[in-house]
Short mmCIF file of N, CA and C in Angstrom, two decimals:
data_model
loop_
_atom_site.label_atom_id
_atom_site.label_comp_id
_atom_site.label_asym_id
_atom_site.label_seq_id
_atom_site.Cartn_x
_atom_site.Cartn_y
_atom_site.Cartn_z
N MET A 143 7.79 13.52 26.15
CA MET A 143 6.93 13.35 25.00
C MET A 143 6.91 11.87 24.60
N SER A 144 5.75 11.34 24.40
CA SER A 144 5.58 9.94 24.00
C SER A 144 5.84 9.79 22.51
N ILE A 145 6.40 8.64 22.10
CA ILE A 145 6.60 8.39 20.67
C ILE A 145 5.27 8.34 19.93
N PHE A 146 4.18 8.09 20.66
CA PHE A 146 2.88 7.97 20.02
C PHE A 146 2.30 9.33 19.63
N SER A 147 2.92 10.41 20.04
CA SER A 147 2.41 11.72 19.66
C SER A 147 3.09 12.24 18.39
N LYS A 148 4.21 11.67 18.01
CA LYS A 148 4.92 12.12 16.81
C LYS A 148 4.33 11.46 15.57
N LYS A 149 4.24 12.23 14.49
CA LYS A 149 3.73 11.70 13.22
C LYS A 149 4.89 11.39 12.28
N TYR A 150 4.67 10.35 11.46
CA TYR A 150 5.67 9.94 10.48
C TYR A 150 5.01 9.86 9.11
N LYS A 151 5.81 10.02 8.08
CA LYS A 151 5.31 10.12 6.71
C LYS A 151 5.20 8.75 6.03
N VAL A 152 4.23 8.68 5.09
CA VAL A 152 4.10 7.51 4.22
C VAL A 152 4.44 7.96 2.81
N ASP A 153 5.39 7.29 2.20
CA ASP A 153 5.74 7.52 0.80
C ASP A 153 4.97 6.48 -0.02
N TYR A 154 4.03 6.95 -0.84
CA TYR A 154 3.19 6.06 -1.64
C TYR A 154 3.80 5.80 -3.02
N CYS A 155 5.06 6.14 -3.19
CA CYS A 155 5.77 5.92 -4.45
C CYS A 155 5.04 6.56 -5.63
N GLY A 156 4.49 7.76 -5.41
CA GLY A 156 3.81 8.49 -6.47
C GLY A 156 2.42 8.00 -6.79
N GLU A 157 1.89 7.07 -6.00
CA GLU A 157 0.58 6.49 -6.31
C GLU A 157 -0.45 6.70 -5.20
N LYS A 158 -0.33 7.80 -4.47
CA LYS A 158 -1.28 8.06 -3.38
C LYS A 158 -2.72 8.09 -3.90
N PHE A 159 -2.91 8.57 -5.13
CA PHE A 159 -4.24 8.66 -5.74
C PHE A 159 -4.96 7.31 -5.82
N ALA A 160 -4.21 6.23 -5.82
CA ALA A 160 -4.79 4.89 -5.96
C ALA A 160 -5.30 4.32 -4.65
N TYR A 161 -5.03 5.02 -3.55
CA TYR A 161 -5.43 4.55 -2.22
C TYR A 161 -6.50 5.47 -1.64
N ARG A 162 -7.61 4.91 -1.26
CA ARG A 162 -8.62 5.69 -0.53
C ARG A 162 -8.25 5.67 0.94
N ASN A 163 -8.59 6.75 1.63
CA ASN A 163 -8.34 6.87 3.07
C ASN A 163 -6.86 7.14 3.37
N ALA A 164 -6.09 7.56 2.37
CA ALA A 164 -4.64 7.74 2.54
C ALA A 164 -4.32 9.14 3.06
N LYS A 165 -3.54 9.19 4.10
CA LYS A 165 -3.03 10.44 4.65
C LYS A 165 -1.53 10.50 4.41
N ASP A 166 -0.98 11.70 4.49
CA ASP A 166 0.45 11.86 4.31
C ASP A 166 1.24 11.41 5.53
N GLU A 167 0.63 11.53 6.71
CA GLU A 167 1.30 11.21 7.97
C GLU A 167 0.36 10.48 8.92
N TYR A 168 0.97 9.65 9.76
CA TYR A 168 0.24 8.95 10.82
C TYR A 168 1.07 8.98 12.09
N ARG A 169 0.41 8.89 13.21
CA ARG A 169 1.12 8.83 14.48
C ARG A 169 1.70 7.43 14.69
N ALA A 170 2.86 7.35 15.29
CA ALA A 170 3.46 6.05 15.62
C ALA A 170 2.47 5.28 16.49
N GLY A 171 2.24 4.03 16.17
CA GLY A 171 1.32 3.18 16.91
C GLY A 171 -0.11 3.22 16.38
N GLU A 172 -0.40 4.14 15.47
CA GLU A 172 -1.75 4.27 14.91
C GLU A 172 -2.02 3.15 13.92
N LYS A 173 -3.25 2.61 13.96
CA LYS A 173 -3.64 1.58 12.99
C LYS A 173 -4.01 2.29 11.68
N VAL A 174 -3.36 1.88 10.61
CA VAL A 174 -3.57 2.46 9.29
C VAL A 174 -4.37 1.45 8.46
N GLU A 175 -5.44 1.90 7.83
CA GLU A 175 -6.22 1.04 6.94
C GLU A 175 -6.44 1.80 5.65
N LEU A 176 -5.95 1.23 4.55
CA LEU A 176 -6.03 1.84 3.23
C LEU A 176 -6.78 0.93 2.29
N TYR A 177 -7.39 1.54 1.28
CA TYR A 177 -8.13 0.78 0.27
C TYR A 177 -7.53 1.08 -1.10
N PHE A 178 -6.94 0.07 -1.72
CA PHE A 178 -6.38 0.21 -3.06
C PHE A 178 -7.48 -0.14 -4.05
N TRP A 179 -7.97 0.87 -4.76
CA TRP A 179 -9.16 0.69 -5.59
C TRP A 179 -8.87 0.60 -7.09
N MET A 180 -7.68 0.94 -7.53
CA MET A 180 -7.38 0.95 -8.97
C MET A 180 -6.98 -0.44 -9.45
N ILE A 181 -7.93 -1.32 -9.51
CA ILE A 181 -7.66 -2.72 -9.82
C ILE A 181 -8.06 -3.02 -11.26
N ALA A 182 -7.12 -3.52 -12.02
CA ALA A 182 -7.38 -3.91 -13.41
C ALA A 182 -7.61 -5.43 -13.47
N THR A 183 -8.40 -5.85 -14.42
CA THR A 183 -8.60 -7.28 -14.60
C THR A 183 -7.32 -7.89 -15.15
N ASP A 184 -7.14 -9.16 -14.96
CA ASP A 184 -5.98 -9.89 -15.47
C ASP A 184 -4.65 -9.32 -14.99
N THR A 185 -4.65 -8.78 -13.78
CA THR A 185 -3.44 -8.22 -13.20
C THR A 185 -3.30 -8.74 -11.78
N ASP A 186 -2.10 -9.18 -11.44
CA ASP A 186 -1.81 -9.61 -10.07
C ASP A 186 -1.18 -8.44 -9.32
N TYR A 187 -1.55 -8.29 -8.06
CA TYR A 187 -1.02 -7.21 -7.24
C TYR A 187 -0.39 -7.76 -5.98
N SER A 188 0.68 -7.11 -5.56
CA SER A 188 1.26 -7.38 -4.24
C SER A 188 1.74 -6.04 -3.70
N PHE A 189 1.89 -5.98 -2.39
CA PHE A 189 2.23 -4.73 -1.73
C PHE A 189 3.35 -4.97 -0.74
N SER A 190 4.21 -3.96 -0.59
CA SER A 190 5.26 -4.07 0.42
C SER A 190 5.32 -2.77 1.22
N LEU A 191 5.68 -2.93 2.47
CA LEU A 191 5.89 -1.80 3.36
C LEU A 191 7.34 -1.88 3.82
N ASP A 192 8.13 -0.89 3.44
CA ASP A 192 9.56 -0.88 3.73
C ASP A 192 10.25 -2.16 3.25
N GLY A 193 9.82 -2.67 2.10
CA GLY A 193 10.44 -3.84 1.50
C GLY A 193 9.93 -5.19 1.98
N ALA A 194 9.09 -5.20 3.02
CA ALA A 194 8.51 -6.46 3.53
C ALA A 194 7.10 -6.62 2.96
N GLU A 195 6.78 -7.84 2.53
CA GLU A 195 5.47 -8.09 1.97
C GLU A 195 4.38 -7.72 2.98
N LEU A 196 3.35 -7.06 2.47
CA LEU A 196 2.23 -6.62 3.30
C LEU A 196 1.02 -7.46 2.93
N SER A 197 0.42 -8.13 3.91
CA SER A 197 -0.76 -8.94 3.62
C SER A 197 -1.94 -8.02 3.33
N ARG A 198 -2.94 -8.58 2.68
CA ARG A 198 -4.10 -7.78 2.30
C ARG A 198 -5.36 -8.60 2.34
N ASP A 199 -6.46 -7.90 2.44
CA ASP A 199 -7.79 -8.49 2.30
C ASP A 199 -8.41 -7.91 1.05
N TYR A 200 -9.62 -8.36 0.72
CA TYR A 200 -10.28 -7.82 -0.45
C TYR A 200 -11.76 -7.65 -0.15
N ASP A 201 -12.29 -6.54 -0.59
CA ASP A 201 -13.72 -6.24 -0.47
C ASP A 201 -14.20 -5.82 -1.85
N THR A 202 -15.32 -6.36 -2.30
CA THR A 202 -15.79 -6.06 -3.66
C THR A 202 -16.13 -4.59 -3.85
N LYS A 203 -16.44 -3.87 -2.79
CA LYS A 203 -16.78 -2.45 -2.90
C LYS A 203 -15.59 -1.53 -2.65
N LYS A 204 -14.62 -1.97 -1.85
CA LYS A 204 -13.50 -1.13 -1.48
C LYS A 204 -12.21 -1.46 -2.22
N GLY A 205 -12.08 -2.68 -2.71
CA GLY A 205 -10.83 -3.12 -3.34
C GLY A 205 -9.95 -3.83 -2.33
N PHE A 206 -8.64 -3.78 -2.54
CA PHE A 206 -7.71 -4.40 -1.60
C PHE A 206 -7.67 -3.58 -0.32
N ILE A 207 -7.73 -4.25 0.80
CA ILE A 207 -7.66 -3.60 2.10
C ILE A 207 -6.29 -3.89 2.68
N LEU A 208 -5.54 -2.83 2.90
CA LEU A 208 -4.19 -2.94 3.48
C LEU A 208 -4.23 -2.33 4.86
N SER A 209 -3.70 -3.05 5.84
CA SER A 209 -3.67 -2.48 7.19
C SER A 209 -2.34 -2.82 7.86
N PHE A 210 -1.88 -1.85 8.64
CA PHE A 210 -0.64 -2.02 9.39
C PHE A 210 -0.62 -1.01 10.52
N THR A 211 0.22 -1.25 11.49
CA THR A 211 0.43 -0.30 12.57
C THR A 211 1.61 0.58 12.20
N MET A 212 1.40 1.87 12.27
CA MET A 212 2.46 2.81 11.87
C MET A 212 3.63 2.71 12.83
N PRO A 213 4.82 2.43 12.29
CA PRO A 213 6.01 2.37 13.16
C PRO A 213 6.48 3.77 13.51
N ASP A 214 7.54 3.85 14.30
CA ASP A 214 8.06 5.15 14.73
C ASP A 214 9.15 5.65 13.78
N HIS A 215 8.85 5.57 12.48
CA HIS A 215 9.73 6.11 11.44
C HIS A 215 8.93 6.27 10.15
N ASP A 216 9.44 7.03 9.21
CA ASP A 216 8.81 7.16 7.90
C ASP A 216 8.83 5.80 7.20
N VAL A 217 7.81 5.55 6.37
CA VAL A 217 7.72 4.27 5.67
C VAL A 217 7.49 4.49 4.17
N LYS A 218 7.77 3.43 3.41
CA LYS A 218 7.53 3.43 1.97
C LYS A 218 6.58 2.28 1.64
N LEU A 219 5.43 2.63 1.04
CA LEU A 219 4.44 1.64 0.62
C LEU A 219 4.53 1.51 -0.89
N HIS A 220 4.74 0.30 -1.35
CA HIS A 220 4.91 0.08 -2.79
C HIS A 220 3.91 -0.95 -3.28
N CYS A 221 3.32 -0.66 -4.43
CA CYS A 221 2.41 -1.61 -5.10
C CYS A 221 3.14 -2.19 -6.30
N PHE A 222 3.15 -3.50 -6.39
CA PHE A 222 3.71 -4.20 -7.54
C PHE A 222 2.55 -4.78 -8.33
N SER A 223 2.56 -4.60 -9.64
CA SER A 223 1.50 -5.19 -10.47
C SER A 223 2.14 -5.90 -11.65
N ARG A 224 1.49 -6.98 -12.05
CA ARG A 224 1.97 -7.77 -13.19
C ARG A 224 0.77 -8.21 -14.00
N ASN A 225 0.75 -7.83 -15.27
CA ASN A 225 -0.32 -8.21 -16.16
C ASN A 225 -0.18 -9.70 -16.47
N THR A 226 -1.16 -10.49 -16.09
CA THR A 226 -1.09 -11.94 -16.28
C THR A 226 -1.48 -12.36 -17.69
N MET A 227 -1.90 -11.42 -18.54
CA MET A 227 -2.21 -11.74 -19.93
C MET A 227 -0.97 -11.68 -20.81
N LEU A 228 0.11 -11.11 -20.30
CA LEU A 228 1.35 -11.01 -21.07
C LEU A 228 2.27 -12.17 -20.72
N ALA A 229 2.93 -12.70 -21.72
CA ALA A 229 3.86 -13.79 -21.48
C ALA A 229 5.11 -13.25 -20.78
N ASP A 230 5.66 -14.05 -19.89
CA ASP A 230 6.93 -13.70 -19.27
C ASP A 230 8.05 -13.95 -20.27
N ILE A 231 8.81 -12.95 -20.56
CA ILE A 231 9.91 -13.09 -21.51
C ILE A 231 11.20 -13.14 -20.69
N PRO A 232 11.95 -14.24 -20.81
CA PRO A 232 13.18 -14.35 -20.02
C PRO A 232 14.19 -13.28 -20.45
N ALA A 233 14.93 -12.81 -19.48
CA ALA A 233 15.98 -11.81 -19.76
C ALA A 233 17.08 -12.45 -20.57
N GLU A 234 17.63 -11.68 -21.48
CA GLU A 234 18.76 -12.20 -22.28
C GLU A 234 20.01 -12.20 -21.43
N GLU A 235 20.80 -13.23 -21.62
CA GLU A 235 22.04 -13.34 -20.84
C GLU A 235 23.21 -12.81 -21.63
#
């Protein structure tokens, strides 16, 4: 059996609804392309896959375009957002 026939899960950290074209599983080696459409103004977004920064493109109709090749293990996709209209308050020491 080839590793390319086995499917692995994507954990969207409870935010699968925010991604168009999102499936629960992909085959190892499969090209995954997702569209993050829940974009707020004055907010910066970044994405990580298994803790490593994931590069992205942007389309005015689709939102952020995230693409990666599915590895041969389950993965965790995380979206980080920061409202740029709020001041950064330093942590108390």
